[in-house]
Amino acid sequence: MAESPAGTVFPATWEYSPAPESLKVEVPGSTKLFIGGQWVDPHSRRRFPSINPATEASLSQIAEGDAHDVDAAVAAARRAFKPWSKLPASERAKYLYRIARRIQERARELAVLETMDGGKPIRESRDVDVPLAAQHFFHHAGWCDKLRYAVPGGNPRPLGVCAQVIPWNFPLLMAAWKLAPALACGNTVVLKPAETTSLTAIRLAEILQECELPPGVVNIVTGAGATGKALVEHAGVDKVAFTGSTEVGKLIAKACAARGTRLTLELGGKSPNIIFADAAIDQAIEGIVQGIWFNQGHVCCAGSRLFVEESVLAEVTRKLELRMASLRVGDPLDKNTDIGAINSKGQLATILGYIDAGQKEGCTVCQPGAQALPAKGFWCRPTFFTGVQPSHVVAREEIFGPVLAVMSFRTPEEAITRANNTPYGLAAGVWTDKGSKVFDVARRLQAGVVWCNTYNQFDATSPFGGFKESGFGREGGVHGLAGYLAE
Amino acid sequence: MTDQRLPILKTWKLFMKGAYPRSESGRTLPLKDARGALVAHLSHATRKDFRDAVEAARAAFPAWSGATAYLRSQIVYRLAEMLEGRRADLAEAVRCTTGATKRAADDEVNASIDRTVSWAGWCDKYPMVLGSRNPVAGPYHNFSMPEPGGVCVCVHGVADAQPLLGFLSLVLPPFCAGNAVVAIANTRHPLGALLVAESAPTADIPAGALNVLTGDAHELAGWIAGHRDVDSVHAIAEPAIAGTLRLGSAENLKRVHVLPADEDFTDTDRWTNPRRLAPFVETKTIWHPSAT
């Protein structure tokens, strides 16, 4: 294919026909809390709207849990703990296997609901979020009766009641990846989904009921920050697991420090993606796209700082611009859509604020793509900045949107030093065809996950989590079990 | 006159960057034996001494963590050899402040040296036990391996009955994992720790990889917790110090592992288990495509 300036390479005749997902998913007009196996109205009787960020239409009125509801949920989890933890491990496993199967069987419904509630492209919820959620339950189901092999020389025991607070970027997947290891280890849980994305967690609770999970083993209390605060500060909680911003993570760390509560944190990032001149450049371009524009950039491990070896900088930016022009932004329920809706109005304002700040600091903004954006909903075209200095705000702060900062380097030393020059340490990418360089750079990067000649890959067997201020503890694989076991 | 020889009252110094400075403040603390008689003085480390020690540890971290695991293992074993040669000194050091019987002190020294030997062996083995090859559902080679987090501060905040064993049990797990260590010796029973510090250079421990300070744990706790270039803390402490360490550390999310004041370091199974070093390592997971 001959290259031509951005925006003209794919002429209008190449436009895809609409390919909307046809399944209609019923969404209840209002929701309840799931406590002790029962659906209950919130104590305050208050509800808040959950909207579809692609249409701004209200989907449902979500129950707002308060401290009373959290009390009830923690008490239910406490009551359920003894029988659940005493259940023969092989029986516990069967519940988790059932859940995994029901997620697989109801995958299409869950994917559509996830996309409606959160704005992510159906292609991603269908191919990534939901299959991985099922895999987390399936993988951890098998751990239930094998925990003594997971802890060298130990006598693993469950911790008790776990409080889990999850974000809005992968709602069902985060619920699965928090619940599955906690349950496999014999704990009971109170889960608080993010306020903008409660619907798949509620649907998951229905699945748990279908699977006859004993009442109180999992309790779901929907709400916003105040609900989460009441939960993580509750005296009846033995362990807190939080995924979200570093700012909130530090507040939770202080609250848990004061009480000595066990804690694992999976927080923010500003992950470097390093392209060496000897990389397979076309593959690296796909990796950059996967790294920063996957899920609209609402990814804690997004490769948001791109370091390109100076000799190929011009080639990489030219090809990147070309590739970006072909990304389709729009209806998340269309199977051809690459970039869906920004999750909320507030997040869109944050992202646009960063784009504005980048321009004010003198960076050059590049937003290829001529396709018209829908009139309603929250949208942001894939964006990258060039002319970025390490001190610029777009190179330092987590934007959590489809915005990339492009910088160059001359030597591997410089690339590694600058990549590590951040309080974060969640993930990193390295692109080179030279094997020894891959492993040397991977060894020296301070990051919990290093993707070499790939980016943004996830698996239930692969531990995920960060160094430094990106949090502590791991989720997934044998390492993730440690966060839910006493010795 | 000959039976009236006046003993030499020395002031024990700090150990940092491979050297033995006094506190920059000139402050000292009195050290009393089990019966309350003055036997020596200790350097009373200040905030600046602590910060200097962290700087030395940070500078030594690349060399210590980057040394081959085989070499680190040999260096820690060499430390055990050095301690074996000073068994009598160590036993006397323990007895002096704890008032233990000779037999109890000898037992403690034996256990301490044996513990050092045991941990020497973990240097080149823990990555095998705590690492994994993960069978991901795709054409990728994926493995997880532990690596040292950086600078670890060990706080011996409780005057336990077996101070040498306690000190080494605090220091060895993070140190053998490849962390550079700043250790705060117990001020009531510091002599075993200070003899370890005296043995460190002769064991070829690189300058700065192990630093030993004496000082007031209450005073130091806030500075340790608040230090932005400390990656982890391993402590045995009373609740007040434990609280200060945990709370202040939330600010840069340093990894804090505080043992209860009644921790039993004589439990050999527990204290030679590689999981004792797990809080001081970070798991790095590496993905690489295995398809062409």
JSON list of N, CA and C in Angstrom, two decimals, chain A residues 150-213:
[
{"chain": "A", "resi": 150, "resn": "ALA", "atom": "N", "xyz": [0.96, -23.81, 46.62]},
{"chain": "A", "resi": 150, "resn": "ALA", "atom": "CA", "xyz": [1.22, -22.44, 46.16]},
{"chain": "A", "resi": 150, "resn": "ALA", "atom": "C", "xyz": [2.11, -21.68, 47.12]},
{"chain": "A", "resi": 151, "resn": "VAL", "atom": "N", "xyz": [2.18, -22.16, 48.37]},
{"chain": "A", "resi": 151, "resn": "VAL", "atom": "CA", "xyz": [2.92, -21.45, 49.40]},
{"chain": "A", "resi": 151, "resn": "VAL", "atom": "C", "xyz": [4.04, -22.35, 49.90]},
{"chain": "A", "resi": 152, "resn": "PRO", "atom": "N", "xyz": [5.29, -22.09, 49.53]},
{"chain": "A", "resi": 152, "resn": "PRO", "atom": "CA", "xyz": [6.37, -23.00, 49.93]},
{"chain": "A", "resi": 152, "resn": "PRO", "atom": "C", "xyz": [6.46, -23.14, 51.45]},
{"chain": "A", "resi": 153, "resn": "GLY", "atom": "N", "xyz": [6.36, -24.35, 51.90]},
{"chain": "A", "resi": 153, "resn": "GLY", "atom": "CA", "xyz": [6.54, -24.63, 53.33]},
{"chain": "A", "resi": 153, "resn": "GLY", "atom": "C", "xyz": [5.52, -23.98, 54.24]},
{"chain": "A", "resi": 154, "resn": "GLY", "atom": "N", "xyz": [4.39, -23.59, 53.70]},
{"chain": "A", "resi": 154, "resn": "GLY", "atom": "CA", "xyz": [3.42, -22.85, 54.51]},
{"chain": "A", "resi": 154, "resn": "GLY", "atom": "C", "xyz": [2.18, -23.65, 54.83]},
{"chain": "A", "resi": 155, "resn": "ASN", "atom": "N", "xyz": [1.34, -23.06, 55.64]},
{"chain": "A", "resi": 155, "resn": "ASN", "atom": "CA", "xyz": [0.07, -23.65, 56.02]},
{"chain": "A", "resi": 155, "resn": "ASN", "atom": "C", "xyz": [-0.98, -22.60, 55.68]},
{"chain": "A", "resi": 156, "resn": "PRO", "atom": "N", "xyz": [-1.35, -22.48, 54.40]},
{"chain": "A", "resi": 156, "resn": "PRO", "atom": "CA", "xyz": [-2.18, -21.35, 53.98]},
{"chain": "A", "resi": 156, "resn": "PRO", "atom": "C", "xyz": [-3.58, -21.40, 54.57]},
{"chain": "A", "resi": 157, "resn": "ARG", "atom": "N", "xyz": [-4.03, -20.24, 55.03]},
{"chain": "A", "resi": 157, "resn": "ARG", "atom": "CA", "xyz": [-5.38, -20.10, 55.58]},
{"chain": "A", "resi": 157, "resn": "ARG", "atom": "C", "xyz": [-6.00, -18.83, 55.03]},
{"chain": "A", "resi": 158, "resn": "PRO", "atom": "N", "xyz": [-7.33, -18.81, 54.90]},
{"chain": "A", "resi": 158, "resn": "PRO", "atom": "CA", "xyz": [-7.98, -17.58, 54.42]},
{"chain": "A", "resi": 158, "resn": "PRO", "atom": "C", "xyz": [-7.86, -16.46, 55.45]},
{"chain": "A", "resi": 159, "resn": "LEU", "atom": "N", "xyz": [-8.08, -15.23, 54.98]},
{"chain": "A", "resi": 159, "resn": "LEU", "atom": "CA", "xyz": [-7.92, -14.07, 55.87]},
{"chain": "A", "resi": 159, "resn": "LEU", "atom": "C", "xyz": [-9.22, -13.72, 56.58]},
{"chain": "A", "resi": 160, "resn": "GLY", "atom": "N", "xyz": [-10.35, -13.93, 55.90]},
{"chain": "A", "resi": 160, "resn": "GLY", "atom": "CA", "xyz": [-11.64, -13.55, 56.50]},
{"chain": "A", "resi": 160, "resn": "GLY", "atom": "C", "xyz": [-12.47, -12.78, 55.50]},
{"chain": "A", "resi": 161, "resn": "VAL", "atom": "N", "xyz": [-12.89, -11.57, 55.92]},
{"chain": "A", "resi": 161, "resn": "VAL", "atom": "CA", "xyz": [-13.74, -10.73, 55.07]},
{"chain": "A", "resi": 161, "resn": "VAL", "atom": "C", "xyz": [-12.86, -9.76, 54.28]},
{"chain": "A", "resi": 162, "resn": "CYS", "atom": "N", "xyz": [-13.00, -9.79, 52.97]},
{"chain": "A", "resi": 162, "resn": "CYS", "atom": "CA", "xyz": [-12.21, -8.89, 52.12]},
{"chain": "A", "resi": 162, "resn": "CYS", "atom": "C", "xyz": [-13.10, -7.77, 51.57]},
{"chain": "A", "resi": 163, "resn": "ALA", "atom": "N", "xyz": [-12.59, -6.55, 51.65]},
{"chain": "A", "resi": 163, "resn": "ALA", "atom": "CA", "xyz": [-13.25, -5.40, 51.02]},
{"chain": "A", "resi": 163, "resn": "ALA", "atom": "C", "xyz": [-12.54, -5.13, 49.71]},
{"chain": "A", "resi": 164, "resn": "GLN", "atom": "N", "xyz": [-13.30, -5.11, 48.63]},
{"chain": "A", "resi": 164, "resn": "GLN", "atom": "CA", "xyz": [-12.68, -4.92, 47.32]},
{"chain": "A", "resi": 164, "resn": "GLN", "atom": "C", "xyz": [-13.35, -3.75, 46.61]},
{"chain": "A", "resi": 165, "resn": "VAL", "atom": "N", "xyz": [-12.53, -2.81, 46.18]},
{"chain": "A", "resi": 165, "resn": "VAL", "atom": "CA", "xyz": [-13.05, -1.62, 45.50]},
{"chain": "A", "resi": 165, "resn": "VAL", "atom": "C", "xyz": [-12.41, -1.56, 44.13]},
{"chain": "A", "resi": 166, "resn": "ILE", "atom": "N", "xyz": [-13.25, -1.51, 43.10]},
{"chain": "A", "resi": 166, "resn": "ILE", "atom": "CA", "xyz": [-12.73, -1.66, 41.74]},
{"chain": "A", "resi": 166, "resn": "ILE", "atom": "C", "xyz": [-13.09, -0.45, 40.87]},
{"chain": "A", "resi": 167, "resn": "PRO", "atom": "N", "xyz": [-12.35, -0.25, 39.79]},
{"chain": "A", "resi": 167, "resn": "PRO", "atom": "CA", "xyz": [-12.53, 0.93, 38.94]},
{"chain": "A", "resi": 167, "resn": "PRO", "atom": "C", "xyz": [-13.49, 0.69, 37.78]},
{"chain": "A", "resi": 168, "resn": "TRP", "atom": "N", "xyz": [-13.64, 1.73, 36.97]},
{"chain": "A", "resi": 168, "resn": "TRP", "atom": "CA", "xyz": [-14.64, 1.70, 35.90]},
{"chain": "A", "resi": 168, "resn": "TRP", "atom": "C", "xyz": [-14.07, 1.31, 34.54]},
{"chain": "A", "resi": 169, "resn": "ASN", "atom": "N", "xyz": [-12.77, 1.04, 34.47]},
{"chain": "A", "resi": 169, "resn": "ASN", "atom": "CA", "xyz": [-12.23, 0.82, 33.13]},
{"chain": "A", "resi": 169, "resn": "ASN", "atom": "C", "xyz": [-12.42, -0.61, 32.61]},
{"chain": "A", "resi": 170, "resn": "PHE", "atom": "N", "xyz": [-12.40, -1.59, 33.52]},
{"chain": "A", "resi": 170, "resn": "PHE", "atom": "CA", "xyz": [-12.69, -2.99, 33.14]},
{"chain": "A", "resi": 170, "resn": "PHE", "atom": "C", "xyz": [-13.65, -3.55, 34.19]},
{"chain": "A", "resi": 171, "resn": "PRO", "atom": "N", "xyz": [-14.90, -3.09, 34.22]},
{"chain": "A", "resi": 171, "resn": "PRO", "atom": "CA", "xyz": [-15.76, -3.37, 35.38]},
{"chain": "A", "resi": 171, "resn": "PRO", "atom": "C", "xyz": [-15.94, -4.85, 35.69]},
{"chain": "A", "resi": 172, "resn": "LEU", "atom": "N", "xyz": [-16.35, -5.64, 34.73]},
{"chain": "A", "resi": 172, "resn": "LEU", "atom": "CA", "xyz": [-16.59, -7.06, 35.01]},
{"chain": "A", "resi": 172, "resn": "LEU", "atom": "C", "xyz": [-15.27, -7.79, 35.22]},
{"chain": "A", "resi": 173, "resn": "LEU", "atom": "N", "xyz": [-14.28, -7.47, 34.40]},
{"chain": "A", "resi": 173, "resn": "LEU", "atom": "CA", "xyz": [-12.98, -8.13, 34.51]},
{"chain": "A", "resi": 173, "resn": "LEU", "atom": "C", "xyz": [-12.35, -7.86, 35.88]},
{"chain": "A", "resi": 174, "resn": "MET", "atom": "N", "xyz": [-12.42, -6.61, 36.34]},
{"chain": "A", "resi": 174, "resn": "MET", "atom": "CA", "xyz": [-11.85, -6.29, 37.66]},
{"chain": "A", "resi": 174, "resn": "MET", "atom": "C", "xyz": [-12.60, -7.02, 38.76]},
{"chain": "A", "resi": 175, "resn": "ALA", "atom": "N", "xyz": [-13.93, -7.11, 38.63]},
{"chain": "A", "resi": 175, "resn": "ALA", "atom": "CA", "xyz": [-14.71, -7.84, 39.63]},
{"chain": "A", "resi": 175, "resn": "ALA", "atom": "C", "xyz": [-14.25, -9.30, 39.67]},
{"chain": "A", "resi": 176, "resn": "ALA", "atom": "N", "xyz": [-14.08, -9.89, 38.49]},
{"chain": "A", "resi": 176, "resn": "ALA", "atom": "CA", "xyz": [-13.69, -11.30, 38.43]},
{"chain": "A", "resi": 176, "resn": "ALA", "atom": "C", "xyz": [-12.29, -11.48, 38.99]},
{"chain": "A", "resi": 177, "resn": "TRP", "atom": "N", "xyz": [-11.41, -10.54, 38.67]},
{"chain": "A", "resi": 177, "resn": "TRP", "atom": "CA", "xyz": [-10.02, -10.75, 39.01]},
{"chain": "A", "resi": 177, "resn": "TRP", "atom": "C", "xyz": [-9.76, -10.44, 40.48]},
{"chain": "A", "resi": 178, "resn": "LYS", "atom": "N", "xyz": [-10.71, -9.75, 41.10]},
{"chain": "A", "resi": 178, "resn": "LYS", "atom": "CA", "xyz": [-10.65, -9.57, 42.55]},
{"chain": "A", "resi": 178, "resn": "LYS", "atom": "C", "xyz": [-11.36, -10.72, 43.26]},
{"chain": "A", "resi": 179, "resn": "LEU", "atom": "N", "xyz": [-12.56, -11.08, 42.76]},
{"chain": "A", "resi": 179, "resn": "LEU", "atom": "CA", "xyz": [-13.36, -12.08, 43.48]},
{"chain": "A", "resi": 179, "resn": "LEU", "atom": "C", "xyz": [-12.74, -13.48, 43.42]},
{"chain": "A", "resi": 180, "resn": "ALA", "atom": "N", "xyz": [-12.29, -13.87, 42.22]},
{"chain": "A", "resi": 180, "resn": "ALA", "atom": "CA", "xyz": [-11.90, -15.27, 42.03]},
{"chain": "A", "resi": 180, "resn": "ALA", "atom": "C", "xyz": [-10.79, -15.72, 43.00]},
{"chain": "A", "resi": 181, "resn": "PRO", "atom": "N", "xyz": [-9.67, -14.98, 43.11]},
{"chain": "A", "resi": 181, "resn": "PRO", "atom": "CA", "xyz": [-8.65, -15.45, 44.06]},
{"chain": "A", "resi": 181, "resn": "PRO", "atom": "C", "xyz": [-9.11, -15.38, 45.51]},
{"chain": "A", "resi": 182, "resn": "ALA", "atom": "N", "xyz": [-9.89, -14.35, 45.85]},
{"chain": "A", "resi": 182, "resn": "ALA", "atom": "CA", "xyz": [-10.37, -14.23, 47.24]},
{"chain": "A", "resi": 182, "resn": "ALA", "atom": "C", "xyz": [-11.22, -15.44, 47.60]},
{"chain": "A", "resi": 183, "resn": "LEU", "atom": "N", "xyz": [-12.14, -15.80, 46.71]},
{"chain": "A", "resi": 183, "resn": "LEU", "atom": "CA", "xyz": [-13.03, -16.94, 46.99]},
{"chain": "A", "resi": 183, "resn": "LEU", "atom": "C", "xyz": [-12.27, -18.25, 46.97]},
{"chain": "A", "resi": 184, "resn": "ALA", "atom": "N", "xyz": [-11.35, -18.39, 46.02]},
{"chain": "A", "resi": 184, "resn": "ALA", "atom": "CA", "xyz": [-10.58, -19.64, 45.92]},
{"chain": "A", "resi": 184, "resn": "ALA", "atom": "C", "xyz": [-9.82, -19.89, 47.21]},
{"chain": "A", "resi": 185, "resn": "CYS", "atom": "N", "xyz": [-9.34, -18.82, 47.84]},
{"chain": "A", "resi": 185, "resn": "CYS", "atom": "CA", "xyz": [-8.57, -18.97, 49.08]},
{"chain": "A", "resi": 185, "resn": "CYS", "atom": "C", "xyz": [-9.47, -19.14, 50.30]},
{"chain": "A", "resi": 186, "resn": "GLY", "atom": "N", "xyz": [-10.79, -19.09, 50.10]},
{"chain": "A", "resi": 186, "resn": "GLY", "atom": "CA", "xyz": [-11.70, -19.34, 51.22]},
{"chain": "A", "resi": 186, "resn": "GLY", "atom": "C", "xyz": [-12.19, -18.10, 51.94]},
{"chain": "A", "resi": 187, "resn": "ASN", "atom": "N", "xyz": [-11.96, -16.93, 51.36]},
{"chain": "A", "resi": 187, "resn": "ASN", "atom": "CA", "xyz": [-12.44, -15.69, 51.96]},
{"chain": "A", "resi": 187, "resn": "ASN", "atom": "C", "xyz": [-13.86, -15.38, 51.50]},
{"chain": "A", "resi": 188, "resn": "THR", "atom": "N", "xyz": [-14.51, -14.46, 52.21]},
{"chain": "A", "resi": 188, "resn": "THR", "atom": "CA", "xyz": [-15.76, -13.89, 51.71]},
{"chain": "A", "resi": 188, "resn": "THR", "atom": "C", "xyz": [-15.52, -12.43, 51.39]},
{"chain": "A", "resi": 189, "resn": "VAL", "atom": "N", "xyz": [-16.42, -11.83, 50.62]},
{"chain": "A", "resi": 189, "resn": "VAL", "atom": "CA", "xyz": [-16.11, -10.54, 49.99]},
{"chain": "A", "resi": 189, "resn": "VAL", "atom": "C", "xyz": [-17.29, -9.57, 50.07]},
{"chain": "A", "resi": 190, "resn": "VAL", "atom": "N", "xyz": [-16.93, -8.29, 50.27]},
{"chain": "A", "resi": 190, "resn": "VAL", "atom": "CA", "xyz": [-17.86, -7.20, 49.95]},
{"chain": "A", "resi": 190, "resn": "VAL", "atom": "C", "xyz": [-17.20, -6.40, 48.83]},
{"chain": "A", "resi": 191, "resn": "LEU", "atom": "N", "xyz": [-17.87, -6.33, 47.70]},
{"chain": "A", "resi": 191, "resn": "LEU", "atom": "CA", "xyz": [-17.31, -5.68, 46.51]},
{"chain": "A", "resi": 191, "resn": "LEU", "atom": "C", "xyz": [-18.05, -4.38, 46.25]},
{"chain": "A", "resi": 192, "resn": "LYS", "atom": "N", "xyz": [-17.29, -3.32, 46.00]},
{"chain": "A", "resi": 192, "resn": "LYS", "atom": "CA", "xyz": [-17.93, -2.07, 45.56]},
{"chain": "A", "resi": 192, "resn": "LYS", "atom": "C", "xyz": [-17.48, -1.74, 44.14]},
{"chain": "A", "resi": 193, "resn": "PRO", "atom": "N", "xyz": [-18.39, -1.80, 43.19]},
{"chain": "A", "resi": 193, "resn": "PRO", "atom": "CA", "xyz": [-18.05, -1.42, 41.81]},
{"chain": "A", "resi": 193, "resn": "PRO", "atom": "C", "xyz": [-17.92, 0.10, 41.70]},
{"chain": "A", "resi": 194, "resn": "ALA", "atom": "N", "xyz": [-17.37, 0.55, 40.59]},
{"chain": "A", "resi": 194, "resn": "ALA", "atom": "CA", "xyz": [-17.27, 1.99, 40.35]},
{"chain": "A", "resi": 194, "resn": "ALA", "atom": "C", "xyz": [-18.65, 2.56, 40.07]},
{"chain": "A", "resi": 195, "resn": "GLU", "atom": "N", "xyz": [-18.86, 3.83, 40.42]},
{"chain": "A", "resi": 195, "resn": "GLU", "atom": "CA", "xyz": [-20.20, 4.39, 40.34]},
{"chain": "A", "resi": 195, "resn": "GLU", "atom": "C", "xyz": [-20.75, 4.48, 38.91]},
{"chain": "A", "resi": 196, "resn": "THR", "atom": "N", "xyz": [-19.84, 4.65, 37.92]},
{"chain": "A", "resi": 196, "resn": "THR", "atom": "CA", "xyz": [-20.35, 4.80, 36.55]},
{"chain": "A", "resi": 196, "resn": "THR", "atom": "C", "xyz": [-20.56, 3.45, 35.86]},
{"chain": "A", "resi": 197, "resn": "THR", "atom": "N", "xyz": [-20.08, 2.39, 36.48]},
{"chain": "A", "resi": 197, "resn": "THR", "atom": "CA", "xyz": [-20.15, 1.07, 35.81]},
{"chain": "A", "resi": 197, "resn": "THR", "atom": "C", "xyz": [-20.53, -0.03, 36.79]},
{"chain": "A", "resi": 198, "resn": "SER", "atom": "N", "xyz": [-21.78, 0.01, 37.24]},
{"chain": "A", "resi": 198, "resn": "SER", "atom": "CA", "xyz": [-22.23, -1.00, 38.23]},
{"chain": "A", "resi": 198, "resn": "SER", "atom": "C", "xyz": [-22.96, -2.16, 37.58]},
{"chain": "A", "resi": 199, "resn": "LEU", "atom": "N", "xyz": [-23.38, -2.00, 36.34]},
{"chain": "A", "resi": 199, "resn": "LEU", "atom": "CA", "xyz": [-24.38, -2.94, 35.81]},
{"chain": "A", "resi": 199, "resn": "LEU", "atom": "C", "xyz": [-23.87, -4.36, 35.62]},
{"chain": "A", "resi": 200, "resn": "THR", "atom": "N", "xyz": [-22.63, -4.52, 35.15]},
{"chain": "A", "resi": 200, "resn": "THR", "atom": "CA", "xyz": [-22.17, -5.90, 34.96]},
{"chain": "A", "resi": 200, "resn": "THR", "atom": "C", "xyz": [-21.88, -6.58, 36.29]},
{"chain": "A", "resi": 201, "resn": "ALA", "atom": "N", "xyz": [-21.51, -5.80, 37.31]},
{"chain": "A", "resi": 201, "resn": "ALA", "atom": "CA", "xyz": [-21.30, -6.40, 38.64]},
{"chain": "A", "resi": 201, "resn": "ALA", "atom": "C", "xyz": [-22.63, -6.93, 39.17]},
{"chain": "A", "resi": 202, "resn": "ILE", "atom": "N", "xyz": [-23.70, -6.16, 38.92]},
{"chain": "A", "resi": 202, "resn": "ILE", "atom": "CA", "xyz": [-25.03, -6.59, 39.36]},
{"chain": "A", "resi": 202, "resn": "ILE", "atom": "C", "xyz": [-25.45, -7.85, 38.58]},
{"chain": "A", "resi": 203, "resn": "ARG", "atom": "N", "xyz": [-25.14, -7.85, 37.29]},
{"chain": "A", "resi": 203, "resn": "ARG", "atom": "CA", "xyz": [-25.45, -9.03, 36.48]},
{"chain": "A", "resi": 203, "resn": "ARG", "atom": "C", "xyz": [-24.64, -10.24, 36.97]},
{"chain": "A", "resi": 204, "resn": "LEU", "atom": "N", "xyz": [-23.41, -9.98, 37.39]},
{"chain": "A", "resi": 204, "resn": "LEU", "atom": "CA", "xyz": [-22.57, -11.05, 37.92]},
{"chain": "A", "resi": 204, "resn": "LEU", "atom": "C", "xyz": [-23.20, -11.62, 39.20]},
{"chain": "A", "resi": 205, "resn": "ALA", "atom": "N", "xyz": [-23.77, -10.75, 40.02]},
{"chain": "A", "resi": 205, "resn": "ALA", "atom": "CA", "xyz": [-24.43, -11.23, 41.24]},
{"chain": "A", "resi": 205, "resn": "ALA", "atom": "C", "xyz": [-25.57, -12.17, 40.90]},
{"chain": "A", "resi": 206, "resn": "GLU", "atom": "N", "xyz": [-26.30, -11.85, 39.82]},
{"chain": "A", "resi": 206, "resn": "GLU", "atom": "CA", "xyz": [-27.37, -12.76, 39.38]},
{"chain": "A", "resi": 206, "resn": "GLU", "atom": "C", "xyz": [-26.79, -14.12, 38.99]},
{"chain": "A", "resi": 207, "resn": "ILE", "atom": "N", "xyz": [-25.64, -14.07, 38.33]},
{"chain": "A", "resi": 207, "resn": "ILE", "atom": "CA", "xyz": [-24.99, -15.33, 37.95]},
{"chain": "A", "resi": 207, "resn": "ILE", "atom": "C", "xyz": [-24.58, -16.12, 39.20]},
{"chain": "A", "resi": 208, "resn": "LEU", "atom": "N", "xyz": [-24.08, -15.42, 40.20]},
{"chain": "A", "resi": 208, "resn": "LEU", "atom": "CA", "xyz": [-23.69, -16.10, 41.44]},
{"chain": "A", "resi": 208, "resn": "LEU", "atom": "C", "xyz": [-24.90, -16.79, 42.06]},
{"chain": "A", "resi": 209, "resn": "GLN", "atom": "N", "xyz": [-26.05, -16.10, 41.99]},
{"chain": "A", "resi": 209, "resn": "GLN", "atom": "CA", "xyz": [-27.29, -16.71, 42.50]},
{"chain": "A", "resi": 209, "resn": "GLN", "atom": "C", "xyz": [-27.65, -17.95, 41.69]},
{"chain": "A", "resi": 210, "resn": "GLU", "atom": "N", "xyz": [-27.58, -17.81, 40.38]},
{"chain": "A", "resi": 210, "resn": "GLU", "atom": "CA", "xyz": [-27.86, -18.95, 39.48]},
{"chain": "A", "resi": 210, "resn": "GLU", "atom": "C", "xyz": [-26.99, -20.14, 39.85]},
{"chain": "A", "resi": 211, "resn": "CYS", "atom": "N", "xyz": [-25.72, -19.84, 40.22]},
{"chain": "A", "resi": 211, "resn": "CYS", "atom": "CA", "xyz": [-24.77, -20.90, 40.53]},
{"chain": "A", "resi": 211, "resn": "CYS", "atom": "C", "xyz": [-24.91, -21.39, 41.96]},
{"chain": "A", "resi": 212, "resn": "GLU", "atom": "N", "xyz": [-25.89, -20.82, 42.68]},
{"chain": "A", "resi": 212, "resn": "GLU", "atom": "CA", "xyz": [-26.20, -21.23, 44.06]},
{"chain": "A", "resi": 212, "resn": "GLU", "atom": "C", "xyz": [-25.04, -21.02, 45.02]},
{"chain": "A", "resi": 213, "resn": "LEU", "atom": "N", "xyz": [-24.25, -19.99, 44.75]},
{"chain": "A", "resi": 213, "resn": "LEU", "atom": "CA", "xyz": [-23.19, -19.63, 45.71]},
{"chain": "A", "resi": 213, "resn": "LEU", "atom": "C", "xyz": [-23.86, -19.31, 47.04]}
]
